[in-house]
mmCIF file of C-alpha atoms in Angstrom:
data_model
loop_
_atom_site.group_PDB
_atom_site.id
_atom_site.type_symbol
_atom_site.label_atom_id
_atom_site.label_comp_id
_atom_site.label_asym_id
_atom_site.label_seq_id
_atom_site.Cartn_x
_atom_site.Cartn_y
_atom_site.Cartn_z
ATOM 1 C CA UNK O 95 91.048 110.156 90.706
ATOM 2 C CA UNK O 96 90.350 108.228 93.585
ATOM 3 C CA UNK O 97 87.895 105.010 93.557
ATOM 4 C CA UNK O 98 84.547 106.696 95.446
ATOM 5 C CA UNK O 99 82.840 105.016 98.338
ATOM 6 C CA UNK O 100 80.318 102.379 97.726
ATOM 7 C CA UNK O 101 76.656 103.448 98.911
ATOM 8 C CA UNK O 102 77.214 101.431 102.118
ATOM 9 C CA UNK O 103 80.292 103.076 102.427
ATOM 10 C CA UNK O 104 78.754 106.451 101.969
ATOM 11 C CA UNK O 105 75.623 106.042 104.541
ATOM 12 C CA UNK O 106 78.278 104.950 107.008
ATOM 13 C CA UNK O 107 80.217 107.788 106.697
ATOM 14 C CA UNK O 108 76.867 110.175 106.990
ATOM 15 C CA UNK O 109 75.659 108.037 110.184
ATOM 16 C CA UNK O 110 78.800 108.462 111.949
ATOM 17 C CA UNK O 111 79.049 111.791 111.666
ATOM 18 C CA UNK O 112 75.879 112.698 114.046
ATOM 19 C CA UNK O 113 76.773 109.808 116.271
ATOM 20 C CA UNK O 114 80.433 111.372 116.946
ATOM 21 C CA UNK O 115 78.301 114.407 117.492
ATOM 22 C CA UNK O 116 76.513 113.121 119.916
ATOM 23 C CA UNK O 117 79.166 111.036 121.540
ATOM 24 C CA UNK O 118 81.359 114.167 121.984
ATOM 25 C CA UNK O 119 77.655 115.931 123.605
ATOM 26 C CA UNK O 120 76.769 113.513 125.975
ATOM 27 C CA UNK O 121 80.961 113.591 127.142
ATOM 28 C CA UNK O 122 80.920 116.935 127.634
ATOM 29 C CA UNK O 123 77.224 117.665 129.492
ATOM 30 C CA UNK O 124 77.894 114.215 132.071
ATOM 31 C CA UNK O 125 81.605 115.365 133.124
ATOM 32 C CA UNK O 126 79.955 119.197 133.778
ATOM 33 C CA UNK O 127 82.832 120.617 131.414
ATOM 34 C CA UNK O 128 83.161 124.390 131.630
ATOM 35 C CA UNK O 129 86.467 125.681 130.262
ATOM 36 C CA UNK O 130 84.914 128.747 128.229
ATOM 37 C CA UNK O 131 81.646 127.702 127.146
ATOM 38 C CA UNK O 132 79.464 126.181 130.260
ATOM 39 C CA UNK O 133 78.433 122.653 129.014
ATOM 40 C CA UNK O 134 77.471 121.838 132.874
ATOM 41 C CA UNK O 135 74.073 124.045 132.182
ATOM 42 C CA UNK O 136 72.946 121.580 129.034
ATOM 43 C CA UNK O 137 70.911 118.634 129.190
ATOM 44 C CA UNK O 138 72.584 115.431 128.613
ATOM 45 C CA UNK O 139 71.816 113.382 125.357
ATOM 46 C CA UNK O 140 70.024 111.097 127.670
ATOM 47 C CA UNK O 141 67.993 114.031 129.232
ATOM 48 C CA UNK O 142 66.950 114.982 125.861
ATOM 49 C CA UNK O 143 65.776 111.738 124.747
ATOM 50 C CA UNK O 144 64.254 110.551 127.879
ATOM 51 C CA UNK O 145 62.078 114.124 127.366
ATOM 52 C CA UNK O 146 61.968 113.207 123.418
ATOM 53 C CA UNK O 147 60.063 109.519 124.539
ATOM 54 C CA UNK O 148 57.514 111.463 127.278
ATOM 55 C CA UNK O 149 56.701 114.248 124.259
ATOM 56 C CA UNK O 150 55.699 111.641 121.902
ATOM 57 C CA UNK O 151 53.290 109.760 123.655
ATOM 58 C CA UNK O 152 51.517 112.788 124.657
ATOM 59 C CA UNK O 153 48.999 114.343 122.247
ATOM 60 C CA UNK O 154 50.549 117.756 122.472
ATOM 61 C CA UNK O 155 53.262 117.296 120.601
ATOM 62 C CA UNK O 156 51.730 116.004 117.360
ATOM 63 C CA UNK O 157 49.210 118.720 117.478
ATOM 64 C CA UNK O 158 51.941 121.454 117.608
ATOM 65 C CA UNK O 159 54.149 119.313 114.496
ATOM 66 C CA UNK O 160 50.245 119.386 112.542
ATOM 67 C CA UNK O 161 50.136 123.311 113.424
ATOM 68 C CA UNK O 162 53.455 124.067 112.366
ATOM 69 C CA UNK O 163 53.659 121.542 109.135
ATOM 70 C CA UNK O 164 50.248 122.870 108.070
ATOM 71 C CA UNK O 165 51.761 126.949 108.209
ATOM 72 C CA UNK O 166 55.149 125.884 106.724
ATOM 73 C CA UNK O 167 53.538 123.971 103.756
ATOM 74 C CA UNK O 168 50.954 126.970 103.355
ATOM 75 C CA UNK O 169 52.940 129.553 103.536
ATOM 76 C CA UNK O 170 55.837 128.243 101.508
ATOM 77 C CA UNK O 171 53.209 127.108 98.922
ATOM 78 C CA UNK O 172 51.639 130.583 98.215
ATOM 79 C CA UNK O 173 55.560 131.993 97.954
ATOM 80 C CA UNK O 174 56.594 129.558 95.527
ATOM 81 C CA UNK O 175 53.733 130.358 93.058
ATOM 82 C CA UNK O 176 53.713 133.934 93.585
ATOM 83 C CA UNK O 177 57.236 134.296 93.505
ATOM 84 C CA UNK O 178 58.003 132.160 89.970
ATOM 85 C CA UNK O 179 55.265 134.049 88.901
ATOM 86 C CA UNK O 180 56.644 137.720 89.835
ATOM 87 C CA UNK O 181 60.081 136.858 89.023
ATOM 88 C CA UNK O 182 58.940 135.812 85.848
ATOM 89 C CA UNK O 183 57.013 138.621 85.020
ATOM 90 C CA UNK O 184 60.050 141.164 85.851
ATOM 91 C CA UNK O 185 62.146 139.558 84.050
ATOM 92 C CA UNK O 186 60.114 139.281 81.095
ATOM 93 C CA UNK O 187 58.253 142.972 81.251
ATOM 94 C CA UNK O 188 60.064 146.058 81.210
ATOM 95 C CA UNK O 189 57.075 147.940 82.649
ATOM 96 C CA UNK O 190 56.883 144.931 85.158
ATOM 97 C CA UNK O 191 60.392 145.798 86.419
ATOM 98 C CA UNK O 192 59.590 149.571 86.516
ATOM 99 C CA UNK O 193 56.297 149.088 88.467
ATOM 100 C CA UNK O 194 57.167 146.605 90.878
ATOM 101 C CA UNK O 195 60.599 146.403 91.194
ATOM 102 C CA UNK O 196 61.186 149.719 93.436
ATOM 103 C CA UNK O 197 58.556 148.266 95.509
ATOM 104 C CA UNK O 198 59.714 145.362 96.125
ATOM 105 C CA UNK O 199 63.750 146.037 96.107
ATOM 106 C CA UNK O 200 62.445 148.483 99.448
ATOM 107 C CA UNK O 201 60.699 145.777 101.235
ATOM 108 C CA UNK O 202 63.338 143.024 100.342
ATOM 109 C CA UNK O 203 65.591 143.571 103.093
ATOM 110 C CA UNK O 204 63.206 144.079 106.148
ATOM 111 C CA UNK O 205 63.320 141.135 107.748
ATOM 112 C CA UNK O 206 59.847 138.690 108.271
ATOM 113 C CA UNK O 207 60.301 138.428 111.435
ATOM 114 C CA UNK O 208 59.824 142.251 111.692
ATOM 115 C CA UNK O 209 56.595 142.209 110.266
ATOM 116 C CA UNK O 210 54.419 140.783 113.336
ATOM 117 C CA UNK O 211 52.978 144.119 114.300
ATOM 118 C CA UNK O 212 51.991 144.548 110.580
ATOM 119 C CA UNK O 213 50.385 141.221 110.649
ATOM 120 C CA UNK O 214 48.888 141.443 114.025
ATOM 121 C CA UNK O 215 47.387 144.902 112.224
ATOM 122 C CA UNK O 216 45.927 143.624 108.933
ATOM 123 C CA UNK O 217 44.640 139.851 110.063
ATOM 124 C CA UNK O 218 42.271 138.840 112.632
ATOM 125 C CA UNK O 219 44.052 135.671 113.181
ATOM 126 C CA UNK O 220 47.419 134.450 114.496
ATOM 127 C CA UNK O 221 46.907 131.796 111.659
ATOM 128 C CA UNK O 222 47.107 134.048 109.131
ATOM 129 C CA UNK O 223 49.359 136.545 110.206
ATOM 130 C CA UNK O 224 51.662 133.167 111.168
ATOM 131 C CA UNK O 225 51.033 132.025 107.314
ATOM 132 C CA UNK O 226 51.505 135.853 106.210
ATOM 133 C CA UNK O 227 54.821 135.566 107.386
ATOM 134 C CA UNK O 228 56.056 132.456 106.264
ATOM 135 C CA UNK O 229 54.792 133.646 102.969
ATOM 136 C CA UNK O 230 56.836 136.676 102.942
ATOM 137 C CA UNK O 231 60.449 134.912 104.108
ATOM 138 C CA UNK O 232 59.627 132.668 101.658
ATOM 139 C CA UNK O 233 58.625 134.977 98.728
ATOM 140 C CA UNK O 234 62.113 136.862 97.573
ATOM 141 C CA UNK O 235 64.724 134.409 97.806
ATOM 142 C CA UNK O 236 62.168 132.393 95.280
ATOM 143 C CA UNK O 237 61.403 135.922 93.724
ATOM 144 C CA UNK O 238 65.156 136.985 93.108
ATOM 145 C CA UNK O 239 66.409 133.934 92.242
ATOM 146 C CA UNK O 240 63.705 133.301 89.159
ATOM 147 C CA UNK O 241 64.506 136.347 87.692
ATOM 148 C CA UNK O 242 68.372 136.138 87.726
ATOM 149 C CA UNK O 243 67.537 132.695 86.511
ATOM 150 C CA UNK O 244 65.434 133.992 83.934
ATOM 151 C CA UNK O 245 67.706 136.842 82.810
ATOM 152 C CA UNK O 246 70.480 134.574 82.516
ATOM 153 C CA UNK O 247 68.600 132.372 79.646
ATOM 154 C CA UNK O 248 70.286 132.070 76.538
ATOM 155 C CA UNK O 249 68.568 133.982 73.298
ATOM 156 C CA UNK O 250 69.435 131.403 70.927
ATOM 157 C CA UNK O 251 66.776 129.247 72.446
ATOM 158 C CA UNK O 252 63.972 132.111 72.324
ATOM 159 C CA UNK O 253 64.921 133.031 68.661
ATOM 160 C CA UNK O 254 64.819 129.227 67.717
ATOM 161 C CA UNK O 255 61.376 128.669 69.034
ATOM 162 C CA UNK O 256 60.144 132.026 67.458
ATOM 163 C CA UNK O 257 61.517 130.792 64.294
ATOM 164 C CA UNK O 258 59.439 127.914 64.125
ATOM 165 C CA UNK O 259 56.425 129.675 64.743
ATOM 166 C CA UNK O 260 56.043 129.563 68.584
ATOM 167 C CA UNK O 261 54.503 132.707 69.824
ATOM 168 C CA UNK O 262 54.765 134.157 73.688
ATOM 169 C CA UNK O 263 53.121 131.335 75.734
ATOM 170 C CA UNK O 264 55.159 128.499 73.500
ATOM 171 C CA UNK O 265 58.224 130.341 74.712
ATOM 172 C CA UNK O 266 57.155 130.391 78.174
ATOM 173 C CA UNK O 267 56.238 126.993 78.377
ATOM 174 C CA UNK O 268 59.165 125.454 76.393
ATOM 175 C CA UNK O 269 62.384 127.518 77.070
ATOM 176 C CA UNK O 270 61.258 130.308 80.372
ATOM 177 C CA UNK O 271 60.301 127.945 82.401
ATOM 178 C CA UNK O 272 62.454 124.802 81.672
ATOM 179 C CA UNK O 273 65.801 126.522 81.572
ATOM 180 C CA UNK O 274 64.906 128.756 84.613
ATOM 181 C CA UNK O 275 63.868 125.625 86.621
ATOM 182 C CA UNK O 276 67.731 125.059 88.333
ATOM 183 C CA UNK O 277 67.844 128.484 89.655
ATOM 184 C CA UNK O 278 64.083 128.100 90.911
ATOM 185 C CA UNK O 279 64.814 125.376 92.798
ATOM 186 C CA UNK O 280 67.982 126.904 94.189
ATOM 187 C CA UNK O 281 65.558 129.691 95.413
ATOM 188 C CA UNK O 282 63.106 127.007 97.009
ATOM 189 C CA UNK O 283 65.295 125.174 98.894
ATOM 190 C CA UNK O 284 66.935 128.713 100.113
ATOM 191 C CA UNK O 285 63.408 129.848 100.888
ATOM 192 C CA UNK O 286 62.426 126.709 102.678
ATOM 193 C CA UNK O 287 65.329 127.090 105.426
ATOM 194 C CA UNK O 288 63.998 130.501 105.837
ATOM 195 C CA UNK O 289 60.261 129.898 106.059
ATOM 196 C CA UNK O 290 61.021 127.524 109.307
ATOM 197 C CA UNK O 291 63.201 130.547 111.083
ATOM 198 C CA UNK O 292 60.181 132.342 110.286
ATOM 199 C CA UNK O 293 57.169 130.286 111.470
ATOM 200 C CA UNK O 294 59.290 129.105 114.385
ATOM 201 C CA UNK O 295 59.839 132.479 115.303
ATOM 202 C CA UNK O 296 56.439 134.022 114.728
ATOM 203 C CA UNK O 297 55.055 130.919 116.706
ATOM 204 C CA UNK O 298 57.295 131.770 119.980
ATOM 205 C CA UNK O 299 55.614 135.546 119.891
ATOM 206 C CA UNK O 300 51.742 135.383 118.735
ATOM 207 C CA UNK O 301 51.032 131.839 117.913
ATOM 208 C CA UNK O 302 49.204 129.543 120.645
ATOM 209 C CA UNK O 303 50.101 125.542 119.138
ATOM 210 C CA UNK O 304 53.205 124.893 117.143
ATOM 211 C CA UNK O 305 56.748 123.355 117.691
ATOM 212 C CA UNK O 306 58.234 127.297 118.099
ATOM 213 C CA UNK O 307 55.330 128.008 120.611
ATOM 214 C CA UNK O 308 56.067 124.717 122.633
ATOM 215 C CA UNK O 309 59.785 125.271 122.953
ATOM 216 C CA UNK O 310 59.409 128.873 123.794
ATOM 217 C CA UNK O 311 57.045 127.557 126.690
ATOM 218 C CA UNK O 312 59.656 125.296 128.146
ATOM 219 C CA UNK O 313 62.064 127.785 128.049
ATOM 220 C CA UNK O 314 59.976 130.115 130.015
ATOM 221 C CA UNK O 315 59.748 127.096 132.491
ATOM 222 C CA UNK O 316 63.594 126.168 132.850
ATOM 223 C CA UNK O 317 62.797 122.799 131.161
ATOM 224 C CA UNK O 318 66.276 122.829 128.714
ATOM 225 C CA UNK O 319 65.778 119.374 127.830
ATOM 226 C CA UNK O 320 62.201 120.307 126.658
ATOM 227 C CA UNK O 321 64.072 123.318 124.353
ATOM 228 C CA UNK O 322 66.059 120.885 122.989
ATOM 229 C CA UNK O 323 63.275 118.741 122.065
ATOM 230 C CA UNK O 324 61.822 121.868 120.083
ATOM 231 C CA UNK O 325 65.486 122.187 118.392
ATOM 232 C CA UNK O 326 65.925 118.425 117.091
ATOM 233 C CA UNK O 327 62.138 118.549 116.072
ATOM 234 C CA UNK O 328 63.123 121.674 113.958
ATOM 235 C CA UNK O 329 66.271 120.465 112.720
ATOM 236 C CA UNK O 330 64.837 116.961 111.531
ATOM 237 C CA UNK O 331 61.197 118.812 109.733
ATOM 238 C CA UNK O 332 63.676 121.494 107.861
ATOM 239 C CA UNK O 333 66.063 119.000 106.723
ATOM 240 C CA UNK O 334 63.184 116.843 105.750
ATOM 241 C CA UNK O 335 61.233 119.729 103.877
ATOM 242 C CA UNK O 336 64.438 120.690 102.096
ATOM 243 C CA UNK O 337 65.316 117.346 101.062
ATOM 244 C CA UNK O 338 62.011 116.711 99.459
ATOM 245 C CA UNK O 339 62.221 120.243 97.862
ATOM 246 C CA UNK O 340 66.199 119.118 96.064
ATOM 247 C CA UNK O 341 64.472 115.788 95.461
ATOM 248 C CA UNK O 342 61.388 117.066 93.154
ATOM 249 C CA UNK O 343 64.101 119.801 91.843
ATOM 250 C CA UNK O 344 66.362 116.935 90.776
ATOM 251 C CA UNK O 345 63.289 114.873 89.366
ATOM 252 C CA UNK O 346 62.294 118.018 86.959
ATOM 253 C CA UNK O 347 65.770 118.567 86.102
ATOM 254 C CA UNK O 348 66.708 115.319 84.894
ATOM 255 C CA UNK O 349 67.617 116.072 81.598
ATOM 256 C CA UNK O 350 70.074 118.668 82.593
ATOM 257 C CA UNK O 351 74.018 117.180 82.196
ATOM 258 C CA UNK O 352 75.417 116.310 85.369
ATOM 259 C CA UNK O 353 78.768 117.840 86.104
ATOM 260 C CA UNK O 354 80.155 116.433 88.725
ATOM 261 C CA UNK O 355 78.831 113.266 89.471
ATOM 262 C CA UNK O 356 75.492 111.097 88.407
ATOM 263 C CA UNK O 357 72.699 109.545 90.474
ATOM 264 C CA UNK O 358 74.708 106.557 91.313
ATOM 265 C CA UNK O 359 77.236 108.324 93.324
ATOM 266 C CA UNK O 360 80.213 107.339 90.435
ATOM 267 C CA UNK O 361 81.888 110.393 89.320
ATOM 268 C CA UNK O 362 82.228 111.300 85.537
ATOM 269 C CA UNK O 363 84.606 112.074 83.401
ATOM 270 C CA UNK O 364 84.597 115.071 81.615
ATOM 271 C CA UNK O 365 87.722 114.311 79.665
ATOM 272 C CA UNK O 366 86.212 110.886 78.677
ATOM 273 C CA UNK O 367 83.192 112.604 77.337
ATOM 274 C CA UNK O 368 84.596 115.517 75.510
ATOM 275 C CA UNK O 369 87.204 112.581 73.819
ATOM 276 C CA UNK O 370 84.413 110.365 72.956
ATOM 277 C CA UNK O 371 82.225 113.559 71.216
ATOM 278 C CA UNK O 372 85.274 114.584 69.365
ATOM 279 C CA UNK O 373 86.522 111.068 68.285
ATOM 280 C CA UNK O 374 87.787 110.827 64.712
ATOM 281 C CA UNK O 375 87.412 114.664 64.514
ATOM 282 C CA UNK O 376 90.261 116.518 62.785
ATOM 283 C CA UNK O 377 91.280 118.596 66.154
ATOM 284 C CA UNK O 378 89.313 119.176 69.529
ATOM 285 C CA UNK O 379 89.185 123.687 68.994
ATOM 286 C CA UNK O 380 87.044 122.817 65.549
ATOM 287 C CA UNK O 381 84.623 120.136 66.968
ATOM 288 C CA UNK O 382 83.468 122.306 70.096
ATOM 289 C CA UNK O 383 81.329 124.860 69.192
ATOM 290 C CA UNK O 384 79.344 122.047 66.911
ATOM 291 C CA UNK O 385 79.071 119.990 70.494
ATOM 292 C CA UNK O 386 77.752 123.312 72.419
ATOM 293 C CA UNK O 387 75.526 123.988 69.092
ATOM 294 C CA UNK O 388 74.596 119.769 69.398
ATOM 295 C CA UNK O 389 74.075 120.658 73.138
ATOM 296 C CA UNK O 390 71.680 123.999 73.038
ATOM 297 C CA UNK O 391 69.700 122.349 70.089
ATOM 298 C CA UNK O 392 69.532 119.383 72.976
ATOM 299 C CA UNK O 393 68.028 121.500 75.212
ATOM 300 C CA UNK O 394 65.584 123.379 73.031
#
């Protein structure tokens, strides 16, 4: 294997990227290149930031990032709880699944976006009907995920707890939860990226303050560097969110093995491992299934 990258090494490589980026964007937009697509109708990079520098010292734009955080976090918020808690409850209950899983398999794939007029409808507010929304892109990719996550749990964990006298809630609490958590946070950070297409979007057609409301103003003024404003602001806020969402998931999860590589960045050797569980062990076929027993008494 080859030696990884030190840290420095690493953050270089990340920062370069986006600058090479934006080197090969501000060549393009200043020499007015149009082969097949027309770079000569962007803004330059320096447009764009020039606009970036007037937008922040003007008390619009913080008020639309407040607007926009405070729907994103609100909405995404009320789809993470009721979505664990659904997909639990499907997966678990047989007459949950029969009830509500028609239902909801039906509304699944309309998209969110689709559902201003029914929001408009039922709420007397753009706020709500913005939060509605987000709430609703957010809701089944958290929804399906915790259930396949759920479904996919091992028995042996459930029978082990049972036979030490847990009943329903000790299960939930100890194995449910806990061994779901990896495919929970797969669905957050899935139904983060889709909450912000969501509220963006809802903001450009009924909301009044917001980042997707601002940049769907300057577009209906011919002010592209002003658009472009509204798509870094989104970019850097959803890669922000998302972080913090595989963050927290990695916290919780900390006492799940690590595959491919640790915290440090060093990668780990699987072979090493396996050889240093099986040391001194007659053959490696008869010591694994006492290491996977080792590992899903681990676990429990």
């Amino acid at each position: 294997m080859r030696r990884p990258l030190p840290k420095a090494g690493r953050y270089a490589l990340r920062a370069a990227s986006p600058a090479a980026a934006l080197g090969v964007w501000q060549l393009l937009t200043s020499l007015d290149i149009d082969l097949w697509l027309r770079f000569s109708q962007f803004p330059t990079v320096a447009d764009v930031a020039r606009a970036f520098a007037e937008r922040l010292s003007g008390p619009d734009y913080w008020t639309d990032l407040t607007d926009s955080l405070t729907r994103i976090l609100t909405g995404f918020l009320l789809a993470a709880v009721l979505g664990v808690a659904t997909g639990v409850l499907v997966a678990r209950s047989r007459l949950a699944e029969d009830l509500l899983g028609p239902v909801l398999e039906v509304i699944r794939p309309v998209p969110a976006i689709a559902l201003v007029p029914v929001a408009i409808l039922l709420f007397p507010s753009n706020e709500q009907g913005i939060v509605f929304i987000t709430c609703t892109a957010a809701f089944f990719p958290v929804l399906v995920s915790t259930r396949h996550a759920v479904r996919a749990l091992t028995p042996v964990w459930e029978e082990a707890v049972l036979t030490m006298g847990g009943g329903r809630w000790r299960i939930l609490a100890s194995v449910v939860l806990p061994g779901a958590l990896p495919g929970i946070f797969g669905g957050l950070s899935v139904g983060i990226g889709v909450s912000w297409i969501c509220v963006i979007s809802a903001e450009m057609i009924s909301g009044q303050y917001g980042v997707g409301y601002r940049t769907w103003q300057d577009y209906t003024v011919v002010n592209y560097a002003g658009v472009f404003v509204g798509m870094v602001t989104i970019g850097v806020l959803g890669w922000l969110t998302s972080t913090a969402v595989e963050l927290l998931g990695r916290r919780l999860t900390r006492w799940l093995p690590r595959t491919s590589y640790d915290t440090g960045g060093r990668p780990r050797s699987t072979r090493a491992a396996v050889t240093a569980v099986t040391a001194g062990a007659p053959g490696t076929p008869a010591t694994t299934p006492k290491t996977e027993e080792a590992r899903d008494e681990h676990l429990v």
